[in-house]
Amino acid sequence: MTGLTRRGFTLMTGAAGLMAVSGCASRDRPEGGVRRVVVVGGGFGGATAASAVRRYFPKAEVTLIESSATYQTGPGSNAVVAGLAPSSAIERDFSGLRARGVTTVAGTVTVIDLKSKSVKTAEGLALHYDKLILSPGIDVKWKTIEGYDEAAAAIMPHAWKPGVQTALLRRKLEAMPNGGVVVVAVPGNPYSSPTGPYERASLIAHYLKRFKPRSKLLVLDGKDSFAGERLFKEGWAQLYGDMVEWVPASKGGRVIKVEAQSGTIETDHHRFAAAVANIIPPQTAGAIAHKAGLTDHTGFCPVEAATMRSTRSRDVFVIGDAASAGEMPKTAHAASSQAKIAAAAVAADLGGEQPGPFSAVNATYALVAPDWALSITGLYEAGSGDIALVKSSGGASPVNAGQAYRRREAELAEGWYRSICADSWG
Amino acid sequence: MRLWLSVALGIALLPASGIAGNPAMVLADGCATCHSAGGMPSLSGTPADQLKAVLAEFKTGKRVATVMDRIARGYSDSQIESIATYFAAQPQPSAAP
């Protein structure tokens, strides 16, 4: 412990006081043959996985490592961008996980050694694992759009990882003049939160309509169709008239270059001058997944469909946005569902049993306005092949369902958010 | 949190064979994502026949829903049986404070 403290390392021991962590590699295993499950990442996937392992295999010692002391959720972050909620509304801490007997550690995992089954953090912690559940989320792929690097993101925020970037985009919107053009650039598939960019465009339009009504919102898209398209278009036409314009890839929507200083955005066909540019770039699995050798040519992590077990290592499970999960979209709910599947497989492994069948739910809500929401759902299974939608299930909200229906789904969206947060973090 | 605590009591009910001996628990935990504190009502302690009847109505569209009909349509009858039996055996959550 002294060594850790000297390194300025923050260690928060679980309420159950399960373990004495040591930075010394020779003492990096739990005493008495206790099995250790290490979870990397404190988002929906990681938090749910840590909780579920405690539930399914209470004898295991579970340590969750997350780089920040709190976690800001993607769901809800568009409301923060639009000034409808403070960032505190989407901030979760890990006290609920500790109450569930999870040991939480603030640290950045820099090494995953698949051979010795150990992880190391930048702060000097070394931990052996019996099973590892990796839920690192996505990282932005810099420079796939010419000129879009970290420096450019300080001017043209992506805001696709909630926190500093979210606040930056909010400030840019507040500072822009009435009558300016806001550009939301959306990548091709796959990326985290398929409906997220369109919810963001909607809620920014909601802000502009109230405070800067002569402004224009352009959605420049790297693809020709998107999840919930008919519903978003219905809502945009009803609520925002011609303020919102969606430009598909085939009409020159794909952004290929930006000049952050001048506020210029280029697509195959056009140049745009934006007062505020929100560039959501192509994405890849979190850096640690690449570094550990758990990714493939897609940039994401191949997994066995039934268990979320990495095809690269029997003792590693990858869940959430970083995993290639067949037809399951990269959403908070999908990450949470996959976390339970992976936790059950970990428990089965530790107990020397066969895991049960794969069944996972996804529900996604998106706001077109604070009182106008749509939903997309599905039930997923994994037979012998990839994870696939159960054909009889799923679908989106009906079109032209009327204002009462949209308002009801906006209320349900709030309930969903409270519930999934309670389920994940306690 | 309340639901989690109440279902956490279910750990004691877990057969000695462990989680793989109780796939219904994992299946039912899928419901907890929406049916937790602050969200949809807890299902713990609901009589099995009642839950089966409601899920069947969601499945056929007889009961009007926004998302639950779209999810219920994907569950097989045996999955619905497992889910209903599991929740019926769970203690009801204590009253809201």
XYZ file of C-alpha atoms in Angstrom:
523
model
C 0.000 0.000 0.000
C 2.773 2.407 0.845
C 4.262 1.983 -2.592
C 0.921 2.712 -4.166
C 0.357 5.788 -2.045
C 3.791 7.049 -2.938
C 2.812 6.853 -6.575
C -0.241 8.966 -5.870
C -2.436 5.996 -6.552
C -6.039 6.141 -5.465
C -7.367 2.916 -4.088
C -10.907 2.507 -2.926
C -11.489 -0.748 -1.167
C -14.836 -2.475 -1.423
C -17.234 -2.386 1.476
C -16.668 -6.097 1.924
C -12.971 -5.385 2.422
C -12.155 -8.260 0.182
C -8.608 -7.752 -0.748
C -5.298 -6.219 -0.039
C -4.043 -4.975 -3.358
C -0.344 -4.735 -3.794
C 1.673 -3.117 -6.502
C 4.265 -5.817 -6.057
C 3.933 -8.354 -8.857
C 4.946 -11.290 -6.682
C 1.994 -10.639 -4.385
C -0.559 -9.801 -7.010
C -2.893 -12.727 -6.347
C -5.656 -12.997 -3.760
C -4.942 -15.142 -0.692
C -6.359 -18.596 -0.097
C -7.064 -19.595 -3.687
C -9.849 -17.003 -4.123
C -10.611 -16.447 -7.810
C -10.247 -12.921 -9.094
C -12.240 -11.324 -11.858
C -10.892 -8.028 -13.150
C -13.245 -5.702 -15.008
C -11.743 -2.913 -17.102
C -14.056 0.051 -17.670
C -16.721 1.618 -15.456
C -19.427 2.328 -18.030
C -22.707 0.474 -18.513
C -20.880 -2.677 -19.614
C -18.194 -2.759 -16.938
C -20.402 -1.697 -14.019
C -23.095 -4.221 -14.906
C -20.528 -6.975 -15.444
C -18.860 -6.370 -12.075
C -22.240 -6.392 -10.312
C -23.403 -9.508 -12.137
C -20.238 -11.497 -11.389
C -20.725 -10.705 -7.694
C -24.299 -11.936 -8.042
C -23.574 -15.072 -10.067
C -20.367 -16.141 -8.334
C -20.245 -14.495 -4.896
C -17.039 -16.287 -3.954
C -15.092 -14.403 -6.604
C -13.208 -11.265 -5.776
C -14.212 -8.620 -8.314
C -12.042 -5.595 -9.045
C -13.215 -2.886 -11.423
C -10.625 -0.503 -12.834
C -11.760 2.811 -14.305
C -9.570 5.786 -15.109
C -11.864 8.461 -13.707
C -13.415 8.667 -10.264
C -16.863 9.137 -11.801
C -18.395 8.165 -15.121
C -20.507 10.346 -17.407
C -23.012 8.404 -19.475
C -23.519 8.761 -23.212
C -27.309 8.558 -22.817
C -28.393 11.933 -21.515
C -25.290 13.696 -22.815
C -27.188 15.242 -25.721
C -29.511 16.925 -23.221
C -26.392 18.411 -21.601
C -25.178 19.628 -25.005
C -28.563 21.269 -25.577
C -28.586 22.948 -22.156
C -31.549 20.887 -20.927
C -29.667 19.213 -18.077
C -26.489 19.831 -16.055
C -23.565 17.433 -16.479
C -24.200 16.235 -12.909
C -27.397 14.610 -14.219
C -25.356 12.110 -16.246
C -22.576 11.542 -13.729
C -22.389 8.228 -11.881
C -20.037 7.251 -9.080
C -18.957 3.820 -7.932
C -20.208 3.791 -4.338
C -23.133 1.553 -5.336
C -20.720 -0.961 -6.844
C -18.689 -0.993 -3.644
C -21.893 -1.660 -1.703
C -22.312 -4.710 -3.953
C -18.894 -5.951 -2.876
C -16.951 -4.789 -5.914
C -13.503 -3.358 -5.293
C -13.108 -0.251 -7.412
C -9.777 1.158 -8.422
C -9.109 4.503 -10.094
C -6.422 3.759 -12.630
C -5.640 3.528 -16.312
C -4.897 0.041 -17.573
C -1.856 0.221 -19.843
C -0.941 -3.464 -20.147
C -2.995 -6.620 -20.471
C -0.720 -9.655 -20.599
C -2.787 -12.550 -21.934
C -0.046 -15.107 -21.197
C 0.565 -14.300 -17.542
C -3.108 -13.244 -17.121
C -2.281 -9.932 -15.533
C -3.094 -6.270 -15.963
C -0.951 -3.275 -15.125
C -2.012 0.307 -14.655
C -0.166 3.535 -15.370
C -0.232 4.155 -11.613
C 1.869 1.047 -10.948
C -0.734 -1.495 -9.904
C -0.260 -5.080 -11.129
C -3.099 -7.561 -10.758
C -3.359 -11.202 -11.714
C -6.757 -12.231 -13.061
C -8.468 -15.573 -13.409
C -11.005 -13.965 -15.747
C -10.919 -10.542 -17.372
C -13.955 -8.644 -18.618
C -12.962 -5.806 -20.898
C -15.414 -2.964 -21.494
C -13.267 -0.057 -22.677
C -15.790 1.549 -25.026
C -14.647 3.276 -28.195
C -11.799 5.538 -29.117
C -11.952 8.153 -31.835
C -9.951 7.360 -34.987
C -7.968 10.524 -35.513
C -7.066 11.783 -38.996
C -9.426 9.450 -40.865
C -11.018 12.808 -41.661
C -8.164 14.928 -43.012
C -7.224 17.613 -40.494
C -9.258 16.120 -37.664
C -6.827 15.453 -34.838
C -6.856 16.166 -31.109
C -6.005 19.822 -31.677
C -8.887 20.176 -34.132
C -11.236 18.508 -31.635
C -10.493 21.350 -29.211
C -12.139 23.661 -31.769
C -14.569 21.273 -33.467
C -15.562 18.948 -30.621
C -16.660 15.377 -31.256
C -18.298 15.209 -27.811
C -18.612 11.467 -28.339
C -16.979 10.753 -24.999
C -18.965 12.625 -22.372
C -17.011 15.034 -20.190
C -14.758 17.896 -21.279
C -15.829 17.544 -24.909
C -19.535 17.693 -24.019
C -19.036 20.912 -22.061
C -16.973 22.362 -24.917
C -19.703 21.749 -27.479
C -22.241 23.320 -25.112
C -20.094 26.458 -24.770
C -19.668 26.708 -28.557
C -23.444 26.592 -29.043
C -23.978 29.244 -26.377
C -21.380 31.515 -27.999
C -22.550 31.221 -31.614
C -24.590 33.996 -33.229
C -28.248 33.753 -34.143
C -28.258 32.834 -37.829
C -25.162 30.654 -37.789
C -24.822 27.189 -39.264
C -24.307 24.229 -36.968
C -22.857 21.120 -38.597
C -23.196 17.672 -37.050
C -20.988 15.255 -38.975
C -21.910 11.578 -38.628
C -19.673 8.635 -39.543
C -20.520 5.499 -41.487
C -21.288 2.301 -39.559
C -20.308 0.983 -37.087
C -20.079 3.564 -34.334
C -21.227 3.946 -30.752
C -24.912 4.823 -30.357
C -26.525 4.517 -33.820
C -29.279 7.035 -33.001
C -27.087 9.322 -30.892
C -26.015 11.754 -33.629
C -29.628 12.282 -34.738
C -30.852 12.806 -31.188
C -28.049 15.336 -30.806
C -29.022 17.148 -33.992
C -32.629 17.188 -32.770
C -31.866 18.609 -29.334
C -29.461 21.192 -30.747
C -32.287 22.236 -33.101
C -34.569 22.467 -30.061
C -32.076 24.878 -28.477
C -31.620 26.887 -31.668
C -35.363 27.202 -32.230
C -35.778 28.722 -28.777
C -32.736 30.951 -28.603
C -31.254 31.365 -32.094
C -34.161 30.762 -34.460
C -32.534 32.120 -37.641
C -29.868 29.393 -37.419
C -29.545 26.283 -39.538
C -28.578 22.750 -38.592
C -26.889 20.539 -41.172
C -26.414 16.824 -40.586
C -23.632 15.654 -42.881
C -23.796 11.869 -42.999
C -21.293 9.223 -44.058
C -24.146 6.868 -44.964
C -27.441 6.860 -46.850
C -29.795 5.604 -44.175
C -29.856 5.459 -40.399
C -31.655 3.859 -37.467
C -35.044 5.460 -36.824
C -34.746 7.572 -39.978
C -38.484 7.882 -40.769
C -39.272 8.820 -37.168
C -36.528 11.415 -36.889
C -37.585 12.946 -40.196
C -41.205 13.026 -39.030
C -40.164 14.801 -35.830
C -37.832 17.233 -37.592
C -40.555 18.256 -40.060
C -43.137 18.668 -37.269
C -40.960 20.489 -34.791
C -38.203 22.274 -36.650
C -39.521 22.866 -40.165
C -36.642 23.464 -42.544
C -34.143 24.291 -39.806
C -32.755 20.726 -39.908
C -31.327 19.393 -43.150
C -29.916 15.878 -43.489
C -27.393 15.321 -46.273
C -26.785 11.614 -47.031
C -23.450 10.300 -48.301
C -24.772 9.915 -51.853
C -25.664 13.638 -51.933
C -22.247 14.714 -50.737
C -22.705 14.270 -46.991
C -19.528 12.347 -46.227
C -17.036 14.639 -44.501
C -13.507 14.070 -45.802
C -11.637 17.125 -44.548
C -11.862 19.859 -41.941
C -9.945 23.069 -41.303
C -10.618 23.744 -37.661
C -9.149 27.281 -37.540
C -11.341 28.593 -40.347
C -14.350 26.475 -39.430
C -14.410 24.845 -42.858
C -15.816 21.388 -43.534
C -15.405 19.580 -46.849
C -17.349 16.663 -48.237
C -16.941 14.918 -51.600
C -19.105 17.594 -53.222
C -19.319 20.659 -51.027
C -17.558 23.088 -48.685
C -19.371 24.393 -45.635
C -18.550 27.212 -43.231
C -19.848 26.381 -39.780
C -20.356 28.578 -36.743
C -20.232 25.385 -34.672
C -18.951 22.068 -35.989
C -19.580 18.836 -34.129
C -17.456 16.262 -35.902
C -18.318 12.717 -34.823
C -15.481 10.790 -36.437
C -15.077 7.092 -37.243
C -14.407 4.987 -34.163
C -12.552 1.904 -33.051
C -12.306 -0.235 -29.917
C -10.655 1.457 -26.930
C -6.850 1.608 -27.231
C -6.195 -1.013 -24.564
C -8.084 -3.625 -26.629
C -5.737 -2.958 -29.560
C -2.678 -2.983 -27.371
C -3.663 -6.328 -25.863
C -4.052 -7.861 -29.322
C -7.771 -8.461 -28.896
C -8.934 -6.624 -32.043
C -9.110 -7.737 -35.675
C -9.096 -5.951 -39.064
C -12.414 -4.268 -38.206
C -10.825 -2.418 -35.303
C -13.200 -4.130 -32.888
C -12.882 -7.325 -30.831
C -14.081 -10.649 -32.229
C -15.964 -12.703 -29.629
C -17.684 -16.071 -29.407
C -21.310 -15.142 -29.887
C -22.814 -17.241 -27.095
C -20.582 -15.957 -24.293
C -18.831 -12.732 -25.415
C -15.573 -14.637 -24.852
C -12.683 -13.217 -26.869
C -11.663 -15.485 -29.730
C -8.074 -14.481 -28.849
C -8.037 -15.597 -25.219
C -10.241 -18.049 -23.318
C -10.022 -16.058 -20.104
C -10.969 -12.704 -21.593
C -14.470 -11.462 -22.367
C -15.111 -8.285 -24.354
C -18.442 -6.482 -24.059
C -20.073 -3.265 -25.148
C -18.982 -0.919 -27.904
C -15.523 -2.523 -28.254
C -16.940 -5.935 -29.186
C -18.122 -7.148 -32.575
C -21.504 -8.383 -31.406
C -23.132 -9.424 -34.670
C -26.428 -7.656 -35.218
C -26.527 -6.055 -31.765
C -26.094 -2.290 -31.984
C -23.493 -0.445 -29.926
C -25.777 0.928 -27.226
C -25.819 1.239 -23.440
C -28.557 -1.357 -23.153
C -26.684 -3.804 -25.394
C -23.534 -3.357 -23.283
C -25.540 -4.019 -20.122
C -27.176 -7.138 -21.604
C -23.856 -8.461 -22.895
C -22.331 -7.821 -19.461
C -24.813 -10.212 -17.856
C -24.126 -12.860 -20.515
C -20.362 -12.522 -20.014
C -20.701 -12.558 -16.213
C -22.757 -15.756 -16.381
C -20.113 -17.330 -18.631
C -17.373 -16.246 -16.210
C -19.330 -17.778 -13.324
C -19.825 -20.988 -15.303
C -16.081 -21.093 -16.080
C -15.128 -20.578 -12.443
C -17.649 -23.188 -11.321
C -16.514 -25.681 -13.957
C -19.860 -25.642 -15.748
C -21.268 -24.951 -19.190
C -22.819 -21.504 -19.721
C -26.542 -21.258 -20.471
C -28.096 -19.985 -23.709
C -27.578 -16.415 -24.962
C -30.591 -14.119 -24.780
C -30.113 -10.367 -24.709
C -32.391 -7.355 -24.930
C -31.724 -3.965 -26.474
C -33.916 -0.934 -25.966
C -32.830 2.434 -27.285
C -34.695 5.659 -26.733
C -33.918 8.849 -28.610
C -35.353 12.311 -28.035
C -36.357 14.492 -30.948
C -37.482 17.058 -28.359
C -37.786 16.857 -24.563
C -41.399 15.677 -24.975
C -41.005 13.732 -28.255
C -39.193 10.396 -28.196
C -38.843 7.294 -30.311
C -37.668 3.832 -29.368
C -35.946 0.964 -31.131
C -35.891 -2.461 -29.505
C -34.868 -6.015 -30.172
C -34.300 -9.383 -28.585
C -31.092 -11.097 -29.645
C -29.955 -14.701 -29.550
C -26.875 -16.611 -30.563
C -27.280 -19.987 -32.106
C -24.338 -21.643 -33.789
C -23.539 -18.465 -35.686
C -23.268 -14.802 -34.848
C -25.493 -12.809 -32.493
C -28.707 -12.161 -34.404
C -32.038 -10.437 -33.896
C -34.837 -12.860 -33.032
C -36.861 -12.375 -36.193
C -40.240 -12.160 -34.495
C -39.035 -9.398 -32.147
C -37.897 -5.841 -32.386
C -38.665 -2.766 -34.405
C -39.131 0.941 -33.944
C -41.986 3.110 -32.693
C -44.850 3.450 -35.186
C -44.740 6.384 -37.612
C -47.351 9.133 -37.339
C -48.371 7.842 -33.912
C -49.396 11.234 -32.600
C -48.104 13.595 -29.951
C -49.473 11.665 -26.950
C -47.502 8.577 -27.992
C -44.287 10.569 -28.461
C -44.744 12.258 -25.080
C -45.370 8.894 -23.408
C -42.163 7.505 -24.904
C -40.253 10.570 -23.676
C -41.480 9.767 -20.148
C -40.536 6.116 -20.634
C -37.107 7.199 -21.847
C -36.515 8.946 -18.519
C -37.669 5.871 -16.638
C -35.411 3.685 -18.751
C -32.434 5.904 -17.930
C -33.102 5.848 -14.171
C -33.613 2.111 -14.233
C -30.580 1.106 -16.291
C -28.390 3.363 -14.153
C -29.770 1.776 -10.961
C -29.242 -1.681 -12.445
C -25.690 -0.880 -13.551
C -24.235 1.246 -10.734
C -26.714 0.764 -7.878
C -31.003 -0.628 -5.824
C -34.041 -1.951 -4.020
C -34.735 -4.479 -6.734
C -31.121 -5.420 -6.899
C -31.046 -6.005 -3.156
C -34.200 -8.042 -3.306
C -32.968 -10.148 -6.179
C -29.558 -10.326 -4.555
C -31.290 -12.349 -1.865
C -31.811 -14.820 -4.666
C -28.147 -15.702 -4.387
C -29.097 -17.802 -1.400
C -31.582 -19.657 -3.590
C -28.973 -20.374 -6.226
C -28.469 -24.123 -6.450
C -25.124 -25.411 -5.282
C -24.329 -26.210 -8.908
C -24.001 -22.445 -9.536
C -25.188 -20.114 -12.246
C -25.164 -22.635 -15.076
C -27.738 -24.612 -13.123
C -29.980 -21.548 -13.140
C -30.143 -20.046 -16.640
C -33.563 -18.610 -15.756
C -31.821 -16.176 -13.417
C -29.693 -14.786 -16.229
C -32.705 -14.645 -18.536
C -34.764 -12.833 -15.888
C -31.898 -10.460 -15.110
C -32.362 -9.169 -18.644
C -35.667 -7.703 -17.446
C -33.972 -5.805 -14.599
C -32.412 -3.313 -16.996
C -35.802 -1.604 -17.332
C -37.554 -3.070 -14.289
C -35.275 -1.502 -11.659
C -35.598 1.405 -9.275
C -37.089 4.463 -10.966
C -38.177 2.491 -14.021
C -40.874 -0.055 -14.753
C -42.448 -1.957 -11.829
C -40.531 -4.756 -10.138
C -41.561 -8.215 -11.286
C -40.377 -10.036 -8.165
C -43.126 -11.917 -6.385
C -45.582 -11.705 -9.286
C -47.571 -14.962 -9.478
C -46.283 -17.019 -12.411
C -49.678 -17.403 -14.084
C -50.255 -13.652 -13.988
C -46.872 -12.837 -15.532
C -47.309 -15.530 -18.187
C -50.733 -14.190 -19.111
C -49.453 -10.622 -19.401
C -46.446 -11.637 -21.499
C -48.706 -13.711 -23.744
C -50.914 -10.661 -24.261
C -47.917 -8.512 -25.107
C -46.799 -11.214 -27.510
C -50.114 -11.394 -29.351
C -50.612 -7.638 -29.282
C -53.802 -7.942 -27.208
C -52.182 -5.783 -24.546
C -51.110 -2.402 -25.862
C -47.495 -1.428 -25.204
C -44.754 0.751 -26.601
C -41.687 -1.517 -26.341
C -42.742 -4.589 -24.348
C -44.781 -6.057 -27.208
C -41.779 -5.806 -29.517
C -39.588 -7.603 -26.960
C -42.125 -10.227 -25.817
C -42.677 -11.404 -29.398
C -39.130 -12.749 -29.399
C -39.446 -14.982 -26.333
C -40.410 -18.636 -26.771
C -43.132 -20.108 -24.584
C -40.521 -22.013 -22.596
C -38.506 -18.826 -22.012
C -41.647 -17.081 -20.786
C -42.320 -20.043 -18.504
C -38.776 -19.789 -17.078
C -39.001 -16.042 -16.536
C -42.425 -16.258 -14.881
C -41.396 -19.137 -12.617
C -38.233 -17.324 -11.605
C -39.913 -14.046 -10.657
C -42.736 -15.817 -8.809
C -40.125 -17.346 -6.494
C -38.483 -14.001 -5.685
C -39.517 -11.997 -2.619
C -41.495 -8.850 -3.386
C -39.452 -5.699 -2.942
C -40.202 -3.798 0.249
C -42.513 -0.798 -0.024
C -40.994 2.409 -1.314
C -39.657 4.641 1.483
